[in-house]
PDB file of C-alpha atoms and ligand atoms in Angstrom:
ATOM      1  CA  UNK A   1      74.875  89.955  99.585  1.00 54.00           C
ATOM      2  CA  UNK A   2      78.602  89.174  99.906  1.00 74.00           C
ATOM      3  CA  UNK A   3      80.515  90.892 102.737  1.00 89.00           C
ATOM      4  CA  UNK A   4      82.165  94.151 101.752  1.00 97.00           C
ATOM      5  CA  UNK A   5      85.900  93.490 101.218  1.00 98.00           C
ATOM      6  CA  UNK A   6      86.728  96.873 102.762  1.00 98.00           C
ATOM      7  CA  UNK A   7      85.088  98.597 105.718  1.00 98.00           C
ATOM      8  CA  UNK A   8      85.291 102.375 105.698  1.00 98.00           C
ATOM      9  CA  UNK A   9      84.595 104.498 108.776  1.00 98.00           C
ATOM     10  CA  UNK A  10      85.149 108.234 109.033  1.00 98.00           C
ATOM     11  CA  UNK A  11      85.166 109.941 112.427  1.00 98.00           C
ATOM     12  CA  UNK A  12      86.954 112.958 113.910  1.00 97.00           C
ATOM     13  CA  UNK A  13      88.837 113.615 110.679  1.00 98.00           C
ATOM     14  CA  UNK A  14      90.212 110.060 110.491  1.00 98.00           C
ATOM     15  CA  UNK A  15      89.261 107.582 107.760  1.00 98.00           C
ATOM     16  CA  UNK A  16      89.771 104.037 108.993  1.00 98.00           C
ATOM     17  CA  UNK A  17      90.021 101.530 106.147  1.00 98.00           C
ATOM     18  CA  UNK A  18      89.713  97.958 107.367  1.00 98.00           C
ATOM     19  CA  UNK A  19      90.554  95.079 105.045  1.00 98.00           C
ATOM     20  CA  UNK A  20      87.741  92.621 105.552  1.00 98.00           C
ATOM     21  CA  UNK A  21      88.552  89.164 104.189  1.00 98.00           C
ATOM     22  CA  UNK A  22      89.586  87.510 107.461  1.00 98.00           C
ATOM     23  CA  UNK A  23      89.140  83.949 106.162  1.00 98.00           C
ATOM     24  CA  UNK A  24      91.937  84.688 103.647  1.00 98.00           C
ATOM     25  CA  UNK A  25      94.025  86.827 106.001  1.00 98.00           C
ATOM     26  CA  UNK A  26      92.764  89.846 104.030  1.00 98.00           C
ATOM     27  CA  UNK A  27      94.533  88.826 100.822  1.00 98.00           C
ATOM     28  CA  UNK A  28      93.974  91.191  97.908  1.00 98.00           C
ATOM     29  CA  UNK A  29      91.341  90.460  95.295  1.00 98.00           C
ATOM     30  CA  UNK A  30      90.412  92.780  92.446  1.00 97.00           C
ATOM     31  CA  UNK A  31      87.307  93.817  94.417  1.00 98.00           C
ATOM     32  CA  UNK A  32      89.379  94.712  97.486  1.00 98.00           C
ATOM     33  CA  UNK A  33      91.809  96.707  95.333  1.00 98.00           C
ATOM     34  CA  UNK A  34      88.950  98.607  93.731  1.00 98.00           C
ATOM     35  CA  UNK A  35      87.354  99.430  97.077  1.00 98.00           C
ATOM     36  CA  UNK A  36      90.672 100.550  98.543  1.00 98.00           C
ATOM     37  CA  UNK A  37      91.467 102.722  95.524  1.00 98.00           C
ATOM     38  CA  UNK A  38      88.053 104.413  95.805  1.00 98.00           C
ATOM     39  CA  UNK A  39      88.489 104.995  99.553  1.00 98.00           C
ATOM     40  CA  UNK A  40      91.952 106.516  99.097  1.00 98.00           C
ATOM     41  CA  UNK A  41      90.696 108.740  96.291  1.00 98.00           C
ATOM     42  CA  UNK A  42      87.940 109.958  98.573  1.00 98.00           C
ATOM     43  CA  UNK A  43      90.477 110.556 101.357  1.00 98.00           C
ATOM     44  CA  UNK A  44      92.530 112.685  98.963  1.00 98.00           C
ATOM     45  CA  UNK A  45      89.524 114.746  97.842  1.00 98.00           C
ATOM     46  CA  UNK A  46      87.631 115.162 101.114  1.00 98.00           C
ATOM     47  CA  UNK A  47      89.039 118.072 103.136  1.00 97.00           C
ATOM     48  CA  UNK A  48      87.390 116.816 106.308  1.00 97.00           C
ATOM     49  CA  UNK A  49      89.561 113.674 106.179  1.00 98.00           C
ATOM     50  CA  UNK A  50      92.946 114.625 107.613  1.00 98.00           C
ATOM     51  CA  UNK A  51      94.463 111.217 108.461  1.00 98.00           C
ATOM     52  CA  UNK A  52      94.029 107.645 107.261  1.00 98.00           C
ATOM     53  CA  UNK A  53      94.414 104.351 109.140  1.00 99.00           C
ATOM     54  CA  UNK A  54      94.724 101.012 107.345  1.00 99.00           C
ATOM     55  CA  UNK A  55      94.173  97.821 109.307  1.00 99.00           C
ATOM     56  CA  UNK A  56      92.672  94.343 108.935  1.00 98.00           C
ATOM     57  CA  UNK A  57      89.882  92.249 110.417  1.00 98.00           C
ATOM     58  CA  UNK A  58      90.847  89.042 112.222  1.00 98.00           C
ATOM     59  CA  UNK A  59      94.287  87.568 112.814  1.00 98.00           C
ATOM     60  CA  UNK A  60      95.955  88.879 109.663  1.00 98.00           C
ATOM     61  CA  UNK A  61      96.804  92.341 108.368  1.00 98.00           C
ATOM     62  CA  UNK A  62      97.127  91.261 104.737  1.00 99.00           C
ATOM     63  CA  UNK A  63      98.567  88.129 103.069  1.00 98.00           C
ATOM     64  CA  UNK A  64      99.298  89.894  99.763  1.00 98.00           C
ATOM     65  CA  UNK A  65      97.750  88.780  96.510  1.00 98.00           C
ATOM     66  CA  UNK A  66      94.919  86.254  96.854  1.00 98.00           C
ATOM     67  CA  UNK A  67      96.629  83.368  95.137  1.00 97.00           C
ATOM     68  CA  UNK A  68      93.342  81.631  94.354  1.00 95.00           C
ATOM     69  CA  UNK A  69      92.830  84.380  91.741  1.00 92.00           C
ATOM     70  CA  UNK A  70      96.158  83.345  90.235  1.00 86.00           C
ATOM     71  CA  UNK A  71      95.759  79.580  90.161  1.00 86.00           C
ATOM     72  CA  UNK A  72      97.750  78.199  87.213  1.00 87.00           C
ATOM     73  CA  UNK A  73      95.519  76.365  84.738  1.00 87.00           C
ATOM     74  CA  UNK A  74      97.218  73.492  82.847  1.00 87.00           C
ATOM     75  CA  UNK A  75      97.220  73.999  79.103  1.00 85.00           C
ATOM     76  CA  UNK A  76      96.329  77.675  79.404  1.00 85.00           C
ATOM     77  CA  UNK A  77      98.881  80.347  78.626  1.00 84.00           C
ATOM     78  CA  UNK A  78     100.753  81.585  81.733  1.00 85.00           C
ATOM     79  CA  UNK A  79      99.286  84.745  83.148  1.00 86.00           C
ATOM     80  CA  UNK A  80     101.145  88.001  83.017  1.00 91.00           C
ATOM     81  CA  UNK A  81     102.016  88.636  86.688  1.00 91.00           C
ATOM     82  CA  UNK A  82     103.144  92.163  85.800  1.00 95.00           C
ATOM     83  CA  UNK A  83      99.643  93.072  84.731  1.00 95.00           C
ATOM     84  CA  UNK A  84      98.274  92.892  88.300  1.00 95.00           C
ATOM     85  CA  UNK A  85     101.075  95.183  89.422  1.00 98.00           C
ATOM     86  CA  UNK A  86     100.443  97.653  86.633  1.00 97.00           C
ATOM     87  CA  UNK A  87      96.701  97.673  87.208  1.00 97.00           C
ATOM     88  CA  UNK A  88      96.399  97.500  90.994  1.00 98.00           C
ATOM     89  CA  UNK A  89      99.509  97.357  93.165  1.00 98.00           C
ATOM     90  CA  UNK A  90     101.627 100.085  91.602  1.00 98.00           C
ATOM     91  CA  UNK A  91      98.767 102.625  91.588  1.00 98.00           C
ATOM     92  CA  UNK A  92      98.025 101.665  95.215  1.00 98.00           C
ATOM     93  CA  UNK A  93     101.597 102.286  96.362  1.00 98.00           C
ATOM     94  CA  UNK A  94     101.724 105.552  94.400  1.00 98.00           C
ATOM     95  CA  UNK A  95      98.415 106.611  95.947  1.00 98.00           C
ATOM     96  CA  UNK A  96      99.644 105.907  99.485  1.00 98.00           C
ATOM     97  CA  UNK A  97     102.905 107.764  98.962  1.00 97.00           C
ATOM     98  CA  UNK A  98     101.293 110.599  97.023  1.00 97.00           C
ATOM     99  CA  UNK A  99      98.414 111.195  99.449  1.00 98.00           C
ATOM    100  CA  UNK A 100      99.399 114.429 101.148  1.00 96.00           C
ATOM    101  CA  UNK A 101      97.888 113.384 104.482  1.00 98.00           C
ATOM    102  CA  UNK A 102      99.353 111.030 107.104  1.00 98.00           C
ATOM    103  CA  UNK A 103      98.649 107.338 106.572  1.00 98.00           C
ATOM    104  CA  UNK A 104      99.119 104.942 109.499  1.00 99.00           C
ATOM    105  CA  UNK A 105      99.279 101.167 109.107  1.00 99.00           C
ATOM    106  CA  UNK A 106      97.902  99.405 112.193  1.00 99.00           C
ATOM    107  CA  UNK A 107      99.386  95.977 111.555  1.00 99.00           C
ATOM    108  CA  UNK A 108      97.170  93.690 113.603  1.00 98.00           C
ATOM    109  CA  UNK A 109      98.658  90.388 112.399  1.00 98.00           C
ATOM    110  CA  UNK A 110     100.751  88.818 109.685  1.00 98.00           C
ATOM    111  CA  UNK A 111     101.697  91.056 106.744  1.00 99.00           C
ATOM    112  CA  UNK A 112     102.969  88.889 103.882  1.00 98.00           C
ATOM    113  CA  UNK A 113     104.003  89.493 100.274  1.00 98.00           C
ATOM    114  CA  UNK A 114     102.415  92.624  98.901  1.00 98.00           C
ATOM    115  CA  UNK A 115     100.621  92.931 102.268  1.00 98.00           C
ATOM    116  CA  UNK A 116     104.012  93.687 103.834  1.00 98.00           C
ATOM    117  CA  UNK A 117     104.811  96.087 100.991  1.00 98.00           C
ATOM    118  CA  UNK A 118     101.569  97.988 101.569  1.00 98.00           C
ATOM    119  CA  UNK A 119     102.324  98.290 105.295  1.00 98.00           C
ATOM    120  CA  UNK A 120     105.826  99.592 104.569  1.00 98.00           C
ATOM    121  CA  UNK A 121     104.438 102.118 102.088  1.00 98.00           C
ATOM    122  CA  UNK A 122     102.424 103.773 104.860  1.00 98.00           C
ATOM    123  CA  UNK A 123     103.907 106.789 106.635  1.00 98.00           C
ATOM    124  CA  UNK A 124     103.850 105.362 110.151  1.00 98.00           C
ATOM    125  CA  UNK A 125     103.655 101.650 110.893  1.00 98.00           C
ATOM    126  CA  UNK A 126     102.552 100.440 114.315  1.00 99.00           C
ATOM    127  CA  UNK A 127     102.272  96.693 114.743  1.00 99.00           C
ATOM    128  CA  UNK A 128     100.851  94.408 117.399  1.00 98.00           C
ATOM    129  CA  UNK A 129     103.575  92.422 119.176  1.00 98.00           C
ATOM    130  CA  UNK A 130     102.104  89.218 117.737  1.00 98.00           C
ATOM    131  CA  UNK A 131     102.289  90.509 114.150  1.00 98.00           C
ATOM    132  CA  UNK A 132     105.013  89.584 111.690  1.00 98.00           C
ATOM    133  CA  UNK A 133     106.313  90.661 108.302  1.00 98.00           C
ATOM    134  CA  UNK A 134     107.109  88.120 105.611  1.00 98.00           C
ATOM    135  CA  UNK A 135     108.696  88.728 102.229  1.00 98.00           C
ATOM    136  CA  UNK A 136     106.752  85.681 101.067  1.00 98.00           C
ATOM    137  CA  UNK A 137     107.427  86.198  97.372  1.00 97.00           C
ATOM    138  CA  UNK A 138     110.449  83.908  96.971  1.00 97.00           C
ATOM    139  CA  UNK A 139     108.565  81.131  98.798  1.00 97.00           C
ATOM    140  CA  UNK A 140     106.302  80.927  95.734  1.00 97.00           C
ATOM    141  CA  UNK A 141     108.966  81.605  93.111  1.00 96.00           C
ATOM    142  CA  UNK A 142     108.252  85.291  92.670  1.00 97.00           C
ATOM    143  CA  UNK A 143     110.103  88.546  93.063  1.00 98.00           C
ATOM    144  CA  UNK A 144     109.469  91.194  95.717  1.00 98.00           C
ATOM    145  CA  UNK A 145     106.979  93.725  94.415  1.00 98.00           C
ATOM    146  CA  UNK A 146     104.634  96.572  95.333  1.00 98.00           C
ATOM    147  CA  UNK A 147     107.665  98.627  96.342  1.00 98.00           C
ATOM    148  CA  UNK A 148     109.338  96.157  98.706  1.00 98.00           C
ATOM    149  CA  UNK A 149     112.668  96.204  96.830  1.00 98.00           C
ATOM    150  CA  UNK A 150     112.655  99.974  97.335  1.00 98.00           C
ATOM    151  CA  UNK A 151     111.396 100.141 100.922  1.00 97.00           C
ATOM    152  CA  UNK A 152     113.274  97.230 102.496  1.00 98.00           C
ATOM    153  CA  UNK A 153     116.891  98.276 101.874  1.00 97.00           C
ATOM    154  CA  UNK A 154     116.090 101.874 102.756  1.00 96.00           C
ATOM    155  CA  UNK A 155     114.410 100.927 106.025  1.00 97.00           C
ATOM    156  CA  UNK A 156     116.377  97.898 107.179  1.00 96.00           C
ATOM    157  CA  UNK A 157     119.693  98.223 105.301  1.00 97.00           C
ATOM    158  CA  UNK A 158     120.818  96.123 102.365  1.00 97.00           C
ATOM    159  CA  UNK A 159     122.173  93.112 104.326  1.00 98.00           C
ATOM    160  CA  UNK A 160     118.901  92.585 106.153  1.00 98.00           C
ATOM    161  CA  UNK A 161     116.842  93.338 103.060  1.00 98.00           C
ATOM    162  CA  UNK A 162     118.647  90.718 101.010  1.00 98.00           C
ATOM    163  CA  UNK A 163     118.395  88.004 103.671  1.00 98.00           C
ATOM    164  CA  UNK A 164     114.716  88.710 104.325  1.00 98.00           C
ATOM    165  CA  UNK A 165     114.007  88.642 100.601  1.00 98.00           C
ATOM    166  CA  UNK A 166     115.917  85.457  99.799  1.00 98.00           C
ATOM    167  CA  UNK A 167     114.865  83.407 102.830  1.00 98.00           C
ATOM    168  CA  UNK A 168     111.244  84.597 103.054  1.00 98.00           C
ATOM    169  CA  UNK A 169     111.647  84.282 106.826  1.00 98.00           C
ATOM    170  CA  UNK A 170     109.083  85.937 109.060  1.00 98.00           C
ATOM    171  CA  UNK A 171     110.356  88.852 111.090  1.00 98.00           C
ATOM    172  CA  UNK A 172     108.392  89.438 114.311  1.00 98.00           C
ATOM    173  CA  UNK A 173     107.047  92.938 114.950  1.00 98.00           C
ATOM    174  CA  UNK A 174     109.384  93.587 117.875  1.00 98.00           C
ATOM    175  CA  UNK A 175     112.444  92.870 115.765  1.00 98.00           C
ATOM    176  CA  UNK A 176     110.996  94.859 112.862  1.00 98.00           C
ATOM    177  CA  UNK A 177     110.820  97.818 115.250  1.00 98.00           C
ATOM    178  CA  UNK A 178     114.380  97.233 116.517  1.00 98.00           C
ATOM    179  CA  UNK A 179     115.587  97.179 112.911  1.00 98.00           C
ATOM    180  CA  UNK A 180     113.807 100.405 112.029  1.00 97.00           C
ATOM    181  CA  UNK A 181     111.508  98.699 109.552  1.00 98.00           C
ATOM    182  CA  UNK A 182     108.505 100.076 111.431  1.00 98.00           C
ATOM    183  CA  UNK A 183     107.848 102.830 113.982  1.00 98.00           C
ATOM    184  CA  UNK A 184     106.906 100.587 116.886  1.00 98.00           C
ATOM    185  CA  UNK A 185     105.447  97.370 118.181  1.00 98.00           C
ATOM    186  CA  UNK A 186     102.862  97.501 120.965  1.00 98.00           C
ATOM    187  CA  UNK A 187     100.880  94.984 123.037  1.00 98.00           C
ATOM    188  CA  UNK A 188      98.079  93.502 120.923  1.00 98.00           C
ATOM    189  CA  UNK A 189      95.330  94.800 123.180  1.00 98.00           C
ATOM    190  CA  UNK A 190      96.526  98.413 122.959  1.00 98.00           C
ATOM    191  CA  UNK A 191      97.154  98.535 119.181  1.00 98.00           C
ATOM    192  CA  UNK A 192      93.909 100.172 118.115  1.00 98.00           C
ATOM    193  CA  UNK A 193      93.691 102.616 121.035  1.00 98.00           C
ATOM    194  CA  UNK A 194      97.256 103.702 120.428  1.00 98.00           C
ATOM    195  CA  UNK A 195      96.742 104.061 116.674  1.00 98.00           C
ATOM    196  CA  UNK A 196      93.412 105.815 117.234  1.00 98.00           C
ATOM    197  CA  UNK A 197      94.987 108.380 119.565  1.00 98.00           C
ATOM    198  CA  UNK A 198      97.833 109.059 117.133  1.00 98.00           C
ATOM    199  CA  UNK A 199      95.501 109.321 114.129  1.00 98.00           C
ATOM    200  CA  UNK A 200      93.204 111.742 115.961  1.00 98.00           C
ATOM    201  CA  UNK A 201      96.187 113.850 116.981  1.00 98.00           C
ATOM    202  CA  UNK A 202      97.489 113.929 113.405  1.00 98.00           C
ATOM    203  CA  UNK A 203      94.004 114.761 112.094  1.00 98.00           C
ATOM    204  CA  UNK A 204      94.121 117.903 114.247  1.00 98.00           C
ATOM    205  CA  UNK A 205      97.542 118.834 112.939  1.00 98.00           C
ATOM    206  CA  UNK A 206      98.761 121.134 110.139  1.00 98.00           C
ATOM    207  CA  UNK A 207      97.605 118.864 107.297  1.00 98.00           C
ATOM    208  CA  UNK A 208      99.039 120.973 104.501  1.00 98.00           C
ATOM    209  CA  UNK A 209     102.470 121.008 106.158  1.00 98.00           C
ATOM    210  CA  UNK A 210     102.248 117.237 106.726  1.00 98.00           C
ATOM    211  CA  UNK A 211     101.671 116.795 103.007  1.00 98.00           C
ATOM    212  CA  UNK A 212     104.708 118.905 102.200  1.00 98.00           C
ATOM    213  CA  UNK A 213     106.799 116.967 104.742  1.00 98.00           C
ATOM    214  CA  UNK A 214     105.793 113.721 103.008  1.00 98.00           C
ATOM    215  CA  UNK A 215     106.778 115.210  99.666  1.00 97.00           C
ATOM    216  CA  UNK A 216     110.169 116.372 100.973  1.00 98.00           C
ATOM    217  CA  UNK A 217     111.073 113.094 102.666  1.00 97.00           C
ATOM    218  CA  UNK A 218     109.881 111.178  99.613  1.00 95.00           C
ATOM    219  CA  UNK A 219     112.300 113.109  97.404  1.00 96.00           C
ATOM    220  CA  UNK A 220     115.243 112.914  99.813  1.00 96.00           C
ATOM    221  CA  UNK A 221     116.278 109.465  98.682  1.00 89.00           C
ATOM    222  CA  UNK A 222     116.790 110.566  95.103  1.00 92.00           C
ATOM    223  CA  UNK A 223     117.881 114.186  95.514  1.00 97.00           C
ATOM    224  CA  UNK A 224     121.370 115.515  96.093  1.00 98.00           C
ATOM    225  CA  UNK A 225     121.764 117.607  99.247  1.00 98.00           C
ATOM    226  CA  UNK A 226     121.840 120.658  97.044  1.00 98.00           C
ATOM    227  CA  UNK A 227     118.561 119.803  95.339  1.00 98.00           C
ATOM    228  CA  UNK A 228     117.011 118.914  98.676  1.00 98.00           C
ATOM    229  CA  UNK A 229     118.009 122.270 100.198  1.00 98.00           C
ATOM    230  CA  UNK A 230     116.304 124.016  97.303  1.00 98.00           C
ATOM    231  CA  UNK A 231     113.222 121.849  97.704  1.00 98.00           C
ATOM    232  CA  UNK A 232     113.050 122.597 101.459  1.00 98.00           C
ATOM    233  CA  UNK A 233     113.253 126.317 100.690  1.00 98.00           C
ATOM    234  CA  UNK A 234     110.369 126.074  98.223  1.00 98.00           C
ATOM    235  CA  UNK A 235     108.193 123.930 100.448  1.00 98.00           C
ATOM    236  CA  UNK A 236     108.900 126.113 103.486  1.00 98.00           C
ATOM    237  CA  UNK A 237     107.857 129.112 101.460  1.00 98.00           C
ATOM    238  CA  UNK A 238     104.559 127.344 100.778  1.00 98.00           C
ATOM    239  CA  UNK A 239     104.094 126.150 104.375  1.00 98.00           C
ATOM    240  CA  UNK A 240     104.981 129.584 105.709  1.00 98.00           C
ATOM    241  CA  UNK A 241     102.035 131.098 103.826  1.00 98.00           C
ATOM    242  CA  UNK A 242      99.426 128.802 105.419  1.00 98.00           C
ATOM    243  CA  UNK A 243      96.940 129.810 108.101  1.00 98.00           C
ATOM    244  CA  UNK A 244      98.315 126.941 110.180  1.00 98.00           C
ATOM    245  CA  UNK A 245     101.856 128.343 110.233  1.00 98.00           C
ATOM    246  CA  UNK A 246     100.523 131.718 111.295  1.00 98.00           C
ATOM    247  CA  UNK A 247      98.449 130.010 114.021  1.00 98.00           C
ATOM    248  CA  UNK A 248     101.326 127.750 115.119  1.00 98.00           C
ATOM    249  CA  UNK A 249     103.758 130.615 115.635  1.00 98.00           C
ATOM    250  CA  UNK A 250     101.144 132.877 117.249  1.00 98.00           C
ATOM    251  CA  UNK A 251     100.041 130.092 119.622  1.00 98.00           C
ATOM    252  CA  UNK A 252     103.659 129.413 120.583  1.00 98.00           C
ATOM    253  CA  UNK A 253     104.260 133.063 121.405  1.00 98.00           C
ATOM    254  CA  UNK A 254     100.978 133.280 123.319  1.00 98.00           C
ATOM    255  CA  UNK A 255     101.911 130.116 125.241  1.00 98.00           C
ATOM    256  CA  UNK A 256      98.730 128.244 124.264  1.00 98.00           C
ATOM    257  CA  UNK A 257      98.095 125.078 122.211  1.00 97.00           C
ATOM    258  CA  UNK A 258      97.631 125.787 118.482  1.00 98.00           C
ATOM    259  CA  UNK A 259      94.305 125.206 116.762  1.00 98.00           C
ATOM    260  CA  UNK A 260      95.165 124.018 113.268  1.00 98.00           C
ATOM    261  CA  UNK A 261      92.605 123.954 110.465  1.00 97.00           C
ATOM    262  CA  UNK A 262      94.704 121.947 108.002  1.00 97.00           C
ATOM    263  CA  UNK A 263      95.333 124.804 105.554  1.00 95.00           C
TER     264      UNK A 263
HETATM  265  C1  LHQ B 301      95.404  82.742 101.392  1.00 97.05           C
HETATM  266  C2  LHQ B 301      96.498  83.605 101.229  1.00 97.05           C
HETATM  267  C3  LHQ B 301      96.735  84.151  99.952  1.00 97.05           C
HETATM  268  C4  LHQ B 301      94.856  83.018  99.181  1.00 97.05           C
HETATM  269  C5  LHQ B 301      96.475  82.937 103.267  1.00 97.05           C
HETATM  270  N1  LHQ B 301      95.897  83.836  98.973  1.00 97.05           N
HETATM  271  N2  LHQ B 301      94.596  82.446 100.383  1.00 97.05           N
HETATM  272  C6  LHQ B 301     101.274  90.510  92.802  1.00 97.05           C
HETATM  273  C7  LHQ B 301     100.812  90.404  91.465  1.00 97.05           C
HETATM  274  C8  LHQ B 301     100.870  89.235  90.729  1.00 97.05           C
HETATM  275  C9  LHQ B 301     101.057  88.033  91.096  1.00 97.05           C
HETATM  276  C10 LHQ B 301     101.252  87.552  92.377  1.00 97.05           C
HETATM  277  O1  LHQ B 301     101.545  88.305  93.468  1.00 97.05           O
HETATM  278  C11 LHQ B 301     101.596  89.593  93.701  1.00 97.05           C
HETATM  279  C12 LHQ B 301     101.974  90.052  95.022  1.00 97.05           C
HETATM  280  C13 LHQ B 301     102.009  89.072  96.153  1.00 97.05           C
HETATM  281  O2  LHQ B 301     101.530  89.431  97.193  1.00 97.05           O
HETATM  282  S1  LHQ B 301     102.763  87.569  95.970  1.00 97.05           S
HETATM  283  C14 LHQ B 301     102.680  86.885  97.595  1.00 97.05           C
HETATM  284  C15 LHQ B 301     101.330  86.321  97.912  1.00 97.05           C
HETATM  285  N3  LHQ B 301     101.228  85.930  99.284  1.00 97.05           N
HETATM  286  C16 LHQ B 301     101.789  84.833  99.802  1.00 97.05           C
HETATM  287  O3  LHQ B 301     102.499  84.107  99.155  1.00 97.05           O
HETATM  288  C17 LHQ B 301     101.446  84.510 101.235  1.00 97.05           C
HETATM  289  C18 LHQ B 301     100.590  83.267 101.289  1.00 97.05           C
HETATM  290  N4  LHQ B 301     100.207  82.966 102.665  1.00 97.05           N
HETATM  291  C19 LHQ B 301     101.018  82.356 103.544  1.00 97.05           C
HETATM  292  O4  LHQ B 301     102.147  82.058 103.255  1.00 97.05           O
HETATM  293  C20 LHQ B 301     100.451  82.068 104.891  1.00 97.05           C
HETATM  294  O5  LHQ B 301      99.052  82.121 104.819  1.00 97.05           O
HETATM  295  C21 LHQ B 301     100.936  83.059 105.975  1.00 97.05           C
HETATM  296  C22 LHQ B 301     102.422  82.822 106.253  1.00 97.05           C
HETATM  297  C23 LHQ B 301     100.705  84.508 105.564  1.00 97.05           C
HETATM  298  C24 LHQ B 301     100.137  82.812 107.275  1.00 97.05           C
HETATM  299  O6  LHQ B 301     100.224  81.448 107.609  1.00 97.05           O
HETATM  300  P1  LHQ B 301      99.203  80.813 108.676  1.00 97.05           P
HETATM  301  O7  LHQ B 301      99.122  81.711 109.841  1.00 97.05           O
HETATM  302  O8  LHQ B 301      99.637  79.415 108.880  1.00 97.05           O
HETATM  303  O9  LHQ B 301      97.766  80.872 107.979  1.00 97.05           O
HETATM  304  P2  LHQ B 301      97.199  79.937 106.809  1.00 97.05           P
HETATM  305  O10 LHQ B 301      98.234  79.709 105.776  1.00 97.05           O
HETATM  306  O11 LHQ B 301      96.542  78.751 107.423  1.00 97.05           O
HETATM  307  O12 LHQ B 301      96.105  80.924 106.163  1.00 97.05           O
HETATM  308  C25 LHQ B 301      94.759  80.990 106.624  1.00 97.05           C
HETATM  309  C26 LHQ B 301      93.851  80.845 105.425  1.00 97.05           C
HETATM  310  O13 LHQ B 301      94.083  81.939 104.547  1.00 97.05           O
HETATM  311  C27 LHQ B 301      94.146  79.571 104.632  1.00 97.05           C
HETATM  312  O14 LHQ B 301      92.944  79.130 104.076  1.00 97.05           O
HETATM  313  P3  LHQ B 301      92.210  77.829 104.671  1.00 97.05           P
HETATM  314  O15 LHQ B 301      91.040  77.636 103.755  1.00 97.05           O
HETATM  315  O16 LHQ B 301      93.204  76.693 104.632  1.00 97.05           O
HETATM  316  O17 LHQ B 301      91.822  78.198 106.080  1.00 97.05           O
HETATM  317  C28 LHQ B 301      95.048  80.078 103.526  1.00 97.05           C
HETATM  318  O18 LHQ B 301      95.006  79.300 102.365  1.00 97.05           O
HETATM  319  C29 LHQ B 301      94.444  81.447 103.273  1.00 97.05           C
HETATM  320  N5  LHQ B 301      95.426  82.345 102.670  1.00 97.05           N
HETATM  321  N6  LHQ B 301      97.148  83.689 102.399  1.00 97.05           N
HETATM  322  N7  LHQ B 301      97.749  85.004  99.725  1.00 97.05           N
END
């Protein structure tokens, strides 16, 4: 039987999704997309999963679309590149952003093309010092996709976004962290322990409030301040009614650590 393209492990409230096509730097095939979509749907449904980690096997995080699935065939009509986005990448990015639980990208190696977009779509990105991010699209005559034209200027500023996009130059993890593209860059050998500790901590946190925080920050880039203030009021109303908010405030006043249940 062929190797599974995605390894899924659930422990201590954390679902770790490991892209498993190391010989292709974990490039996306239809099978990998389908497995990842199913795993993220499960993560959304399963109340015992309270944080998600995405990482890759081998020396790459993800090299974007597997280009061998896109090989041009002479004499055959050119394929519709938008179709792959419509069918796989856009739903994936929407799923990551819409999942009301923290998602951490543990970027273990190169993240190129849509692989970089997927990393940037995660809530917290921690990369190994040896990792890099490449807007590889223009190198092959394509346009940034899977959300990169939205994420890059917001994270790195428009000057850096434009130069990264047009040159397709690799940006090392340390610089990506300095530029605010990612949360941090850590020594390779500590990446998974550091991500594991953070994911476990988040999985013991106020999951419902985390989901609302994601929703609020997601809207902030399109809302006016006025609309955002109203949204914060509504979401705070919802958070304030949870068992976790009651526990958090009580624990603070009793000078003890809170024990959150995620609701
Ligand atoms: C690969 C790939 C790959 C297949 C490495 N595919 N084999 C959406 C929808 C519709 C249309 C198209 O696109 C999209 C979104 C996109 O993501 S477009 C962008 C697609 N990705 C790229 O253009 C990146 C292609 N890869 C590279 O440029 C390099 O591999 C990087 C810079 C990532 C790493 O370089 P190296 O460290 O030198 O590794 P390598 O190139 O030797 O790769 C190792 C192997 O993996 C190699 O195979 P081989 O049989 O020679 O060992 C590569 O052919 C294979 N591989 N990326 N995307």
